[in-house]
Each structure stands twice: as C-alpha cells, then as structure tokens.
PDB file of C-alpha atoms in Angstrom:
ATOM      1  CA  MET A 724     -95.093  28.898  -2.212  1.00  0.00           C
ATOM      2  CA  GLN A 725     -97.792  26.264  -2.770  1.00  0.00           C
ATOM      3  CA  ASP A 726     -97.156  23.175  -4.918  1.00  0.00           C
ATOM      4  CA  HIS A 727     -99.579  24.319  -7.617  1.00  0.00           C
ATOM      5  CA  GLU A 728     -97.854  27.719  -7.769  1.00  0.00           C
ATOM      6  CA  THR A 729     -94.481  26.011  -8.135  1.00  0.00           C
ATOM      7  CA  ARG A 730     -95.824  23.869 -10.990  1.00  0.00           C
ATOM      8  CA  GLU A 731     -97.219  26.978 -12.694  1.00  0.00           C
ATOM      9  CA  LEU A 732     -93.901  28.793 -12.295  1.00  0.00           C
ATOM     10  CA  VAL A 733     -91.941  25.829 -13.696  1.00  0.00           C
ATOM     11  CA  TYR A 734     -94.367  25.632 -16.619  1.00  0.00           C
ATOM     12  CA  GLU A 735     -94.032  29.334 -17.405  1.00  0.00           C
ATOM     13  CA  LEU A 736     -90.243  29.335 -17.025  1.00  0.00           C
ATOM     14  CA  SER A 737     -89.954  26.248 -19.241  1.00  0.00           C
ATOM     15  CA  HIS A 738     -91.933  27.951 -21.974  1.00  0.00           C
ATOM     16  CA  ALA A 739     -90.033  31.210 -21.587  1.00  0.00           C
ATOM     17  CA  ILE A 740     -86.443  29.904 -21.587  1.00  0.00           C
ATOM     18  CA  GLY A 741     -86.715  26.218 -22.566  1.00  0.00           C
ATOM     19  CA  GLU A 742     -87.459  23.180 -20.443  1.00  0.00           C
ATOM     20  CA  PRO A 743     -83.830  21.935 -20.233  1.00  0.00           C
ATOM     21  CA  GLN A 744     -82.846  25.288 -18.703  1.00  0.00           C
ATOM     22  CA  VAL A 745     -85.244  24.956 -15.731  1.00  0.00           C
ATOM     23  CA  LYS A 746     -84.513  22.588 -12.835  1.00  0.00           C
ATOM     24  CA  PHE A 747     -86.705  22.500  -9.727  1.00  0.00           C
ATOM     25  CA  ASP A 748     -86.033  18.892  -8.737  1.00  0.00           C
ATOM     26  CA  ASN A 749     -84.699  18.080  -5.267  1.00  0.00           C
ATOM     27  CA  MET A 750     -81.254  16.892  -6.409  1.00  0.00           C
ATOM     28  CA  THR A 751     -80.491  20.052  -8.400  1.00  0.00           C
ATOM     29  CA  ARG A 752     -81.802  22.250  -5.616  1.00  0.00           C
ATOM     30  CA  LEU A 753     -79.642  20.378  -3.100  1.00  0.00           C
ATOM     31  CA  LEU A 754     -76.554  20.828  -5.287  1.00  0.00           C
ATOM     32  CA  TYR A 755     -77.199  24.583  -5.449  1.00  0.00           C
ATOM     33  CA  SER A 756     -77.930  24.921  -1.728  1.00  0.00           C
ATOM     34  CA  THR A 757     -74.220  25.315  -0.952  1.00  0.00           C
ATOM     35  CA  ASP A 758     -71.212  27.239  -2.199  1.00  0.00           C
ATOM     36  CA  ALA A 759     -67.640  27.485  -0.886  1.00  0.00           C
ATOM     37  CA  SER A 760     -68.985  28.935   2.391  1.00  0.00           C
ATOM     38  CA  ASN A 761     -70.423  27.142   5.421  1.00  0.00           C
ATOM     39  CA  TYR A 762     -73.991  28.133   4.511  1.00  0.00           C
ATOM     40  CA  GLN A 763     -76.656  25.816   3.139  1.00  0.00           C
ATOM     41  CA  ILE A 764     -79.963  27.272   1.978  1.00  0.00           C
ATOM     42  CA  MET A 765     -82.286  25.400  -0.377  1.00  0.00           C
ATOM     43  CA  PRO A 766     -83.189  27.461  -3.461  1.00  0.00           C
ATOM     44  CA  VAL A 767     -86.699  27.535  -4.913  1.00  0.00           C
ATOM     45  CA  GLY A 768     -85.273  26.310  -8.214  1.00  0.00           C
ATOM     46  CA  VAL A 769     -82.369  26.689 -10.620  1.00  0.00           C
ATOM     47  CA  THR A 770     -82.300  28.187 -14.096  1.00  0.00           C
ATOM     48  CA  PHE A 771     -79.589  28.277 -16.740  1.00  0.00           C
ATOM     49  CA  PRO A 772     -80.157  31.392 -18.871  1.00  0.00           C
ATOM     50  CA  ARG A 773     -78.622  31.369 -22.350  1.00  0.00           C
ATOM     51  CA  THR A 774     -79.282  34.978 -23.321  1.00  0.00           C
ATOM     52  CA  SER A 775     -80.054  38.352 -21.807  1.00  0.00           C
ATOM     53  CA  GLU A 776     -83.663  37.805 -22.921  1.00  0.00           C
ATOM     54  CA  ASP A 777     -83.758  34.671 -20.749  1.00  0.00           C
ATOM     55  CA  VAL A 778     -82.497  36.717 -17.794  1.00  0.00           C
ATOM     56  CA  ILE A 779     -85.266  39.266 -18.359  1.00  0.00           C
ATOM     57  CA  ALA A 780     -87.915  36.519 -18.595  1.00  0.00           C
ATOM     58  CA  ILE A 781     -86.709  34.949 -15.350  1.00  0.00           C
ATOM     59  CA  HIS A 782     -86.864  38.321 -13.590  1.00  0.00           C
ATOM     60  CA  GLU A 783     -90.347  39.052 -14.912  1.00  0.00           C
ATOM     61  CA  LEU A 784     -91.715  35.704 -13.728  1.00  0.00           C
ATOM     62  CA  ALA A 785     -89.944  35.933 -10.379  1.00  0.00           C
ATOM     63  CA  TYR A 786     -91.467  39.376  -9.872  1.00  0.00           C
ATOM     64  CA  ARG A 787     -94.934  38.083 -10.731  1.00  0.00           C
ATOM     65  CA  TYR A 788     -94.567  35.154  -8.289  1.00  0.00           C
ATOM     66  CA  ARG A 789     -92.852  37.350  -5.670  1.00  0.00           C
ATOM     67  CA  ILE A 790     -89.716  35.213  -5.490  1.00  0.00           C
ATOM     68  CA  PRO A 791     -86.203  36.650  -5.195  1.00  0.00           C
ATOM     69  CA  VAL A 792     -83.662  36.039  -7.958  1.00  0.00           C
ATOM     70  CA  LEU A 793     -80.097  35.031  -7.153  1.00  0.00           C
ATOM     71  CA  PRO A 794     -77.382  35.342  -9.824  1.00  0.00           C
ATOM     72  CA  ARG A 795     -74.642  32.751  -9.547  1.00  0.00           C
ATOM     73  CA  GLY A 796     -71.352  32.312 -11.343  1.00  0.00           C
ATOM     74  CA  ALA A 797     -69.200  29.367 -10.345  1.00  0.00           C
ATOM     75  CA  GLY A 798     -70.325  29.196  -6.689  1.00  0.00           C
ATOM     76  CA  THR A 799     -66.881  30.030  -5.311  1.00  0.00           C
ATOM     77  CA  SER A 800     -68.054  32.651  -2.839  1.00  0.00           C
ATOM     78  CA  LEU A 801     -66.741  32.249   0.668  1.00  0.00           C
ATOM     79  CA  ALA A 802     -69.450  34.279   2.380  1.00  0.00           C
ATOM     80  CA  GLY A 803     -72.646  32.632   1.137  1.00  0.00           C
ATOM     81  CA  GLN A 804     -73.569  35.169  -1.558  1.00  0.00           C
ATOM     82  CA  THR A 805     -74.607  32.451  -4.028  1.00  0.00           C
ATOM     83  CA  VAL A 806     -77.066  30.568  -1.825  1.00  0.00           C
ATOM     84  CA  GLY A 807     -80.544  31.586  -0.782  1.00  0.00           C
ATOM     85  CA  HIS A 808     -84.268  30.850  -0.971  1.00  0.00           C
ATOM     86  CA  ALA A 809     -84.629  32.217  -4.501  1.00  0.00           C
ATOM     87  CA  ILE A 810     -84.633  31.308  -8.167  1.00  0.00           C
ATOM     88  CA  VAL A 811     -80.945  30.767  -8.869  1.00  0.00           C
ATOM     89  CA  MET A 812     -79.688  31.892 -12.274  1.00  0.00           C
ATOM     90  CA  ASP A 813     -76.551  29.866 -12.995  1.00  0.00           C
ATOM     91  CA  PHE A 814     -74.554  31.834 -15.540  1.00  0.00           C
ATOM     92  CA  SER A 815     -71.599  29.437 -15.628  1.00  0.00           C
ATOM     93  CA  ARG A 816     -73.243  26.982 -18.036  1.00  0.00           C
ATOM     94  CA  HIS A 817     -74.008  29.260 -20.991  1.00  0.00           C
ATOM     95  CA  LEU A 818     -73.040  32.879 -20.318  1.00  0.00           C
ATOM     96  CA  ARG A 819     -69.292  32.526 -19.834  1.00  0.00           C
ATOM     97  CA  ARG A 820     -67.726  34.129 -22.885  1.00  0.00           C
ATOM     98  CA  VAL A 821     -65.193  36.915 -23.119  1.00  0.00           C
ATOM     99  CA  ARG A 822     -66.942  39.506 -25.300  1.00  0.00           C
ATOM    100  CA  ALA A 823     -64.216  42.079 -25.859  1.00  0.00           C
ATOM    101  CA  VAL A 824     -60.644  42.909 -24.953  1.00  0.00           C
ATOM    102  CA  ASN A 825     -59.533  46.515 -25.340  1.00  0.00           C
ATOM    103  CA  ALA A 826     -55.759  46.857 -25.117  1.00  0.00           C
ATOM    104  CA  GLU A 827     -55.916  50.648 -25.306  1.00  0.00           C
ATOM    105  CA  THR A 828     -58.172  51.103 -22.281  1.00  0.00           C
ATOM    106  CA  LYS A 829     -56.976  47.877 -20.628  1.00  0.00           C
ATOM    107  CA  THR A 830     -60.525  46.626 -20.160  1.00  0.00           C
ATOM    108  CA  VAL A 831     -62.263  43.327 -20.751  1.00  0.00           C
ATOM    109  CA  THR A 832     -66.000  42.817 -21.262  1.00  0.00           C
ATOM    110  CA  VAL A 833     -67.254  39.423 -20.086  1.00  0.00           C
ATOM    111  CA  GLU A 834     -70.512  37.591 -19.538  1.00  0.00           C
ATOM    112  CA  PRO A 835     -71.476  36.989 -15.891  1.00  0.00           C
ATOM    113  CA  GLY A 836     -70.463  33.316 -15.804  1.00  0.00           C
ATOM    114  CA  VAL A 837     -66.780  33.934 -16.524  1.00  0.00           C
ATOM    115  CA  VAL A 838     -64.474  32.691 -13.777  1.00  0.00           C
ATOM    116  CA  LEU A 839     -61.429  34.866 -13.075  1.00  0.00           C
ATOM    117  CA  ASP A 840     -58.911  32.015 -13.406  1.00  0.00           C
ATOM    118  CA  GLY A 841     -60.320  31.108 -16.816  1.00  0.00           C
ATOM    119  CA  LEU A 842     -60.233  34.731 -17.909  1.00  0.00           C
ATOM    120  CA  ASN A 843     -56.620  35.066 -16.806  1.00  0.00           C
ATOM    121  CA  ARG A 844     -55.695  31.928 -18.792  1.00  0.00           C
ATOM    122  CA  GLN A 845     -57.369  33.348 -21.901  1.00  0.00           C
ATOM    123  CA  LEU A 846     -55.554  36.658 -21.496  1.00  0.00           C
ATOM    124  CA  THR A 847     -52.090  35.146 -20.888  1.00  0.00           C
ATOM    125  CA  PRO A 848     -51.102  35.157 -24.588  1.00  0.00           C
ATOM    126  CA  LEU A 849     -52.137  38.819 -24.819  1.00  0.00           C
ATOM    127  CA  LYS A 850     -50.383  40.036 -21.653  1.00  0.00           C
ATOM    128  CA  SER A 851     -47.394  41.577 -23.401  1.00  0.00           C
ATOM    129  CA  GLU A 852     -49.672  43.443 -25.843  1.00  0.00           C
ATOM    130  CA  ILE A 853     -52.257  44.645 -23.319  1.00  0.00           C
ATOM    131  CA  TRP A 854     -50.413  45.397 -20.137  1.00  0.00           C
ATOM    132  CA  THR A 855     -47.201  47.004 -21.443  1.00  0.00           C
TER     133      THR A 855
END
C-alpha cells in the first residue's frame, strides 16, 4: 500500500467511525503486532469500533482498499490468530458488554470484546440460578 493510499484510508476511516477510533501510527501498530504467541506481524492499522455500523464501515473500506480485516478481542491467543498484516478491529475497548443471560436455555449473548474471565466474574452471582 502506497503512502497516499494509506492517508486516504485513514481519512475515510476517521470520517466513517471517528478520528479517535483510528490509529495508524507506528507505536500503536507495534503494540498490536504481537499477542500471547511468539509471532510478531505489523498490522496496517488499528481501529476501535463502537457499534456494528462501525464494523460494517471498516469492512467496506477494507474491501475497497483490498486490505484484510482482523478481529481482535483481548489479544490472549497463543497461536497468533490476532496478529497479521491487516486492519485490526480491537473489540476490547468498546464492544465488551454482556447483552443477555438466559437461565432457561443456559446461554449468554456477548459482544466480541468480552473476555471469558470477566464474563465468568459477572456470572458468578447468578450461578445458582442459571446452572442448577
């Protein structure tokens, strides 16, 4: 990707999802180039979607610029799934809410940035109601 194309992409992403939610600087990219694995791959840039509409906008622009998209939760993967030469969508900043708990069906609906340990802590007070 050429520098002018990167600037255009950053401009379009900033207008689509908000400038504070788009980071293509070297420090942010370096921070997102690793996870809990041994791999290190520099991403094209990092985004922090706040809504499903933001996720759609990121996908549409990535498609237009022919850049892969890489969803990322907390970066705890041990096999390198959350690193790559792509536009990283970090869901752990904004999309980390528990949406619904259904005791009858024993299911939980969460946003993609929820970390399992955090979910388990939130469900602890409900354990006797849900899992009996």
